Short mmCIF file of C-alpha atoms in Angstrom, two decimals:
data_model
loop_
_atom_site.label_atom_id
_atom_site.label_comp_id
_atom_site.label_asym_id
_atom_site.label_seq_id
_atom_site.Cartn_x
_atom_site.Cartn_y
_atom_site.Cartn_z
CA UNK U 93 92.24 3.02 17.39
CA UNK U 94 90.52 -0.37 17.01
CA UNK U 95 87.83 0.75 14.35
CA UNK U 96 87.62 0.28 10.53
CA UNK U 97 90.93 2.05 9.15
CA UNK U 98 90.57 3.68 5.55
CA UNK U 99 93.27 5.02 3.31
CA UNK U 100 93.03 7.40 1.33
CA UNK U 101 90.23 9.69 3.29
CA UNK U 102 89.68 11.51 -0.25
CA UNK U 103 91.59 10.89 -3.78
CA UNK U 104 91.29 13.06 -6.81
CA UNK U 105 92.01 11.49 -9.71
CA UNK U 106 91.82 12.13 -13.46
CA UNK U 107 89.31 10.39 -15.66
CA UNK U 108 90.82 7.19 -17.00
CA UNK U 109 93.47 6.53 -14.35
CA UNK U 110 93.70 3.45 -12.08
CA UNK U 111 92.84 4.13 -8.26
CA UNK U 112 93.63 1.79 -5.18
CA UNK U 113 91.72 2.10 -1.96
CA UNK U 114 92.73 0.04 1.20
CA UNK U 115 90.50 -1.33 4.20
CA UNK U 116 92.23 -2.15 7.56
CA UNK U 117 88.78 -4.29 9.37
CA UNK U 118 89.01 -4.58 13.12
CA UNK U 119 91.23 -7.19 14.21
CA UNK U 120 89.15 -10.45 15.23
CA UNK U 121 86.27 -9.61 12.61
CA UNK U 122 86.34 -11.99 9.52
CA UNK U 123 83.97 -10.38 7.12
CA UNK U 124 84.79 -7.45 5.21
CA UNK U 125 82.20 -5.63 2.98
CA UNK U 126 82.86 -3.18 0.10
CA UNK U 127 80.04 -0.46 -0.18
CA UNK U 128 79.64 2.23 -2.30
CA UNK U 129 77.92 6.04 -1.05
CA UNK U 130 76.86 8.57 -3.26
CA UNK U 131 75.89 11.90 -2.64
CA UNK U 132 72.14 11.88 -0.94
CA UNK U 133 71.84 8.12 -1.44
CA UNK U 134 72.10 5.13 1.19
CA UNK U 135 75.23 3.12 0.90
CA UNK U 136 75.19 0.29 -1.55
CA UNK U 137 76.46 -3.09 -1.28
CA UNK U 138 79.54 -3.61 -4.01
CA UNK U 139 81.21 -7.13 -2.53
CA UNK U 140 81.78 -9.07 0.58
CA UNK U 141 84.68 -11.47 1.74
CA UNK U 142 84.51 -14.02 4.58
CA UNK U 143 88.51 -14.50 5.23
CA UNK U 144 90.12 -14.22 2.07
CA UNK U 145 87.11 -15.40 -0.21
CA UNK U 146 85.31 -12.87 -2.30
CA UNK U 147 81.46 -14.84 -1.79
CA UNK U 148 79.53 -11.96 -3.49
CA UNK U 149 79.61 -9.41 -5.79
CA UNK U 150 77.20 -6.90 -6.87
CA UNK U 151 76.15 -6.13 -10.89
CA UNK U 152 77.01 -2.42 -9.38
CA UNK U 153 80.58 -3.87 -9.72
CA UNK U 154 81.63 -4.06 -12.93
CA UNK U 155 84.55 -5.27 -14.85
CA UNK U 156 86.32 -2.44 -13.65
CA UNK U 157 86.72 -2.44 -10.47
CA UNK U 158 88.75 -5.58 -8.58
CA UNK U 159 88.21 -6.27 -4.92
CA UNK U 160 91.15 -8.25 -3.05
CA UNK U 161 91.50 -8.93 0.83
CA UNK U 162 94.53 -11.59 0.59
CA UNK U 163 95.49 -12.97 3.80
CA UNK U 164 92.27 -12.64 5.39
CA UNK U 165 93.09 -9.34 6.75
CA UNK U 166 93.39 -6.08 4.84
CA UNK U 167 91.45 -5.37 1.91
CA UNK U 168 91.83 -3.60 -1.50
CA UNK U 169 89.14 -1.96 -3.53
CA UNK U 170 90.99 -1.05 -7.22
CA UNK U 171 89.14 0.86 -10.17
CA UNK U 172 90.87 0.71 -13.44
CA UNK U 173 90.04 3.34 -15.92
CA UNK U 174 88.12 5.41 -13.44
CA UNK U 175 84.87 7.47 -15.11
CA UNK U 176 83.39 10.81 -13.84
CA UNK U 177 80.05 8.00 -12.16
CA UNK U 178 82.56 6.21 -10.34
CA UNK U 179 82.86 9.29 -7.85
CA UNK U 180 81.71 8.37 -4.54
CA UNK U 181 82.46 7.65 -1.22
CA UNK U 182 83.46 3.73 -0.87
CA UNK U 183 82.95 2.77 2.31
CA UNK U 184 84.62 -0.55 3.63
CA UNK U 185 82.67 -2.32 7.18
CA UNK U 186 83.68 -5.61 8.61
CA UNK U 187 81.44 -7.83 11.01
CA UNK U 188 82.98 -11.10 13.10
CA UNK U 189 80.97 -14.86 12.33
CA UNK U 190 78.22 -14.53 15.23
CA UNK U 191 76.67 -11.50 14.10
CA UNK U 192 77.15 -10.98 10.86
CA UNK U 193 74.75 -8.50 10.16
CA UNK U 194 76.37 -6.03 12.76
CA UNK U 195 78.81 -4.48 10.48
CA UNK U 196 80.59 -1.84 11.71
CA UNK U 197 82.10 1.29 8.60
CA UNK U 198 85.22 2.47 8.53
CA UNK U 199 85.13 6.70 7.91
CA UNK U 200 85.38 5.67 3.18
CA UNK U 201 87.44 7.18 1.00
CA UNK U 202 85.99 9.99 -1.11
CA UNK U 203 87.04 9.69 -4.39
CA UNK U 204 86.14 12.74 -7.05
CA UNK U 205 87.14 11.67 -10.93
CA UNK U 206 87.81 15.25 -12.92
CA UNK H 55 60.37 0.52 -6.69
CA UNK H 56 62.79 0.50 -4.05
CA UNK H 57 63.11 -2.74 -1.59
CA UNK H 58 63.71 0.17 1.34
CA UNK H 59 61.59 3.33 1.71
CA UNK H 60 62.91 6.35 3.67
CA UNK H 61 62.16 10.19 3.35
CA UNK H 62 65.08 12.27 2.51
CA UNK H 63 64.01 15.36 4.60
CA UNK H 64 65.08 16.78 5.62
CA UNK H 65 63.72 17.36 9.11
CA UNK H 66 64.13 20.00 11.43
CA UNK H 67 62.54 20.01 15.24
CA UNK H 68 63.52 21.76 18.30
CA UNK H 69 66.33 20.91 21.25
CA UNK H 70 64.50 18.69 23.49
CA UNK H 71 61.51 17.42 21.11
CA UNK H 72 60.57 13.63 20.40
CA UNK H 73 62.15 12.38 16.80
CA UNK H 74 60.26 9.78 15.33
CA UNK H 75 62.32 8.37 11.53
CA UNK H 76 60.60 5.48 9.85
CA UNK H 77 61.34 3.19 6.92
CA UNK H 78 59.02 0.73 5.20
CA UNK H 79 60.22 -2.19 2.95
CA UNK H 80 59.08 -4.61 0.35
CA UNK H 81 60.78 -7.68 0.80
CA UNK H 82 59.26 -9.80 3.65
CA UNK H 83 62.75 -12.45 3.55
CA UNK H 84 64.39 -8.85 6.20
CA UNK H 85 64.76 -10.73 9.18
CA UNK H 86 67.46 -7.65 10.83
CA UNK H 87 66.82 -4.69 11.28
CA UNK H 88 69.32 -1.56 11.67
CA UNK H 89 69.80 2.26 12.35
CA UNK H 90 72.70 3.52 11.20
CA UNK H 91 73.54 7.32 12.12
CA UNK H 92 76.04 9.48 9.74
CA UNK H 93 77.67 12.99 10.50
CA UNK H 94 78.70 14.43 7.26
CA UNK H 95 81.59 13.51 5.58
CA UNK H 96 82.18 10.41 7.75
CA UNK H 97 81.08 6.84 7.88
CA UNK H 98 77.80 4.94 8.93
CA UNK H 99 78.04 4.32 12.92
CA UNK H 100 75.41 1.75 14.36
CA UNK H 101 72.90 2.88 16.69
CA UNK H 102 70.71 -0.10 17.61
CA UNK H 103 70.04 -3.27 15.62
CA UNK H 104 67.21 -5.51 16.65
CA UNK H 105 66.43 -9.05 15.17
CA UNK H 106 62.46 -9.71 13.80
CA UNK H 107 59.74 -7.73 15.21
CA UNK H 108 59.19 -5.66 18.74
CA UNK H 109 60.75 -3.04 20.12
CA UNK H 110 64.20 -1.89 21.89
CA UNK H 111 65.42 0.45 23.74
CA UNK H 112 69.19 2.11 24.08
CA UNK H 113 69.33 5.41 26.36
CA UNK H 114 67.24 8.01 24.63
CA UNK H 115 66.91 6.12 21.64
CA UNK H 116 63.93 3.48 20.72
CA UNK H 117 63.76 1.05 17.89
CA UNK H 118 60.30 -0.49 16.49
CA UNK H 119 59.79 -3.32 14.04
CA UNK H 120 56.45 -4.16 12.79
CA UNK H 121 56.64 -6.81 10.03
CA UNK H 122 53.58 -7.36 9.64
CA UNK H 123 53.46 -3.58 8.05
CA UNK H 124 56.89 -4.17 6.99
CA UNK H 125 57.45 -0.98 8.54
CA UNK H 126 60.20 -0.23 11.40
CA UNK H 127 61.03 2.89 13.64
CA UNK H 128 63.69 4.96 15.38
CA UNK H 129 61.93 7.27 17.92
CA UNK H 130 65.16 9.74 19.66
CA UNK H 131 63.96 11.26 23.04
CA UNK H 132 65.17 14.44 24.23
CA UNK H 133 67.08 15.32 21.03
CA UNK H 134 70.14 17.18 21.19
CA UNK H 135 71.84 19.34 19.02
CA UNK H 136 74.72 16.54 18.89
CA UNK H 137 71.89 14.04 17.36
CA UNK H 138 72.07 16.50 14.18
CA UNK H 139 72.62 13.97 11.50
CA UNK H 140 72.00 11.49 8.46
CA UNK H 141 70.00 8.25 9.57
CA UNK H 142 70.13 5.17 7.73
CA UNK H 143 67.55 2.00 7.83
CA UNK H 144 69.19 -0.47 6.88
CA UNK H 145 68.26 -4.17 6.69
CA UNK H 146 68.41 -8.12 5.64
CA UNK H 147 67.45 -11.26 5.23
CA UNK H 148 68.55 -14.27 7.66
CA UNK H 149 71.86 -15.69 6.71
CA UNK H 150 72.48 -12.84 4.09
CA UNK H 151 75.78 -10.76 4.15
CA UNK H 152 74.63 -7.67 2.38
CA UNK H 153 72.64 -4.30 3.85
CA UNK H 154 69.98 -2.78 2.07
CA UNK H 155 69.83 0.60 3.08
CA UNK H 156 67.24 3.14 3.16
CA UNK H 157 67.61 6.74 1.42
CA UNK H 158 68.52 8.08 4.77
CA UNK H 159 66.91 11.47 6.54
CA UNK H 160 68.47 14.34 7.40
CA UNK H 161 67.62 15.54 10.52
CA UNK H 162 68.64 19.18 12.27
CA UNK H 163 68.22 19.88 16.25
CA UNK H 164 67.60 23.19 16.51
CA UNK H 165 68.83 24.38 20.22
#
């Protein structure tokens, strides 16, 4: 499969514990975007990294939640101290230099705080 | 007031009828233009994406941008029950990196 890779598909967690998502971006594309999806809504942008550098955040992402994509490659999406708002579905799509705005989503990671 | 404009739904036609899903948007910087469709429970998966204004054409499906009514188009010909799905607007402006998405519409084919 040479698509966006997401792990987990779904996480329940309690409210208050830490949560780690991971993004796998197709192989030769070197921008990776965070989004955020909740029920009914349109997907909203959370933070985007060009290799390994985090360029832009959104206020959506508070001082919470960490983004990381080390080597240029994978990327993780952590939320410390989750709350019952941050349930979602966090989507993670990746785009290569020449066409930047043709991102292409992975299938998220639905995440339900109890 | 939102930057993108799209009604919910949801909408519900027959097998075989012309679709037509619309957004309209505030900020005149949108320069690209995307349609996103999304079965449930999975992620967004692009459908056309045009650059500026006119129109384009994929198969069955038909995007339209008109900037001067800041107002763009996805027109689905001989739907099929398959096309039964979420669609997403989405846009932004040259040399941004983020999406700006519409509401989305939910849309049933009925066969």
């Amino acid at each position: 499969d040479t698509g966006v890779s997401q792990n987990p598909r779904h996480k329940i967690t309690k409210r208050g514990q830490n949560v780690t998502f991971r993004c796998d971006p197709i192989s030769e594309h070197n921008r990776l975007y965070w989004y955020r999806q909740t029920l009914g809504q349109g997907p909203e942008f959370l933070t985007y990294f060009q290799n390994e550098a985090q360029l832009e955040k959104s206020r959506l992402l508070s001082d919470r939640f960490s983004a990381e994509r080390p080597k240029g490659s994978f990327s993780t999406l952590e939320i410390q101290r989750t709350e019952q708002g941050d349930s979602a579905m966090y989507l993670c799509a990746s785009s290569i230099r020449a066409a930047n705005t043709e991102a292409f989503f992975g299938q998220g990671t639905r995440l339900t705080v109890v | 007031q939102k930057e993108v404009e799209q009604d919910p739904g949801p909408l519900s036609v027959p097998e075989g009828a012309i679709v037509s899903l619309n957004c309209t948007y505030s900020n005149s910087a949108f320069q690209y233009f995307m349609w996103y469709r999304q079965y449930s429970r999975k992620g967004p998966e692009l459908l056309m994406y045009t650059y500026s204004s006119g129109n384009k054409e994929d198969g069955r499906f038909t995007a339209q941008v008109d900037k001067s009514s800041k107002y763009i188009s996805l027109f689905i010909r001989d739907s099929q029950p398959s096309d039964s799905a979420t669609y997403l607007c989405a846009m932004s402006p040259q040399g941004a990196q983020k999406l700006v998405f519409g509401q989305g519409t939910r849309l049933t084919i009925n066969p």
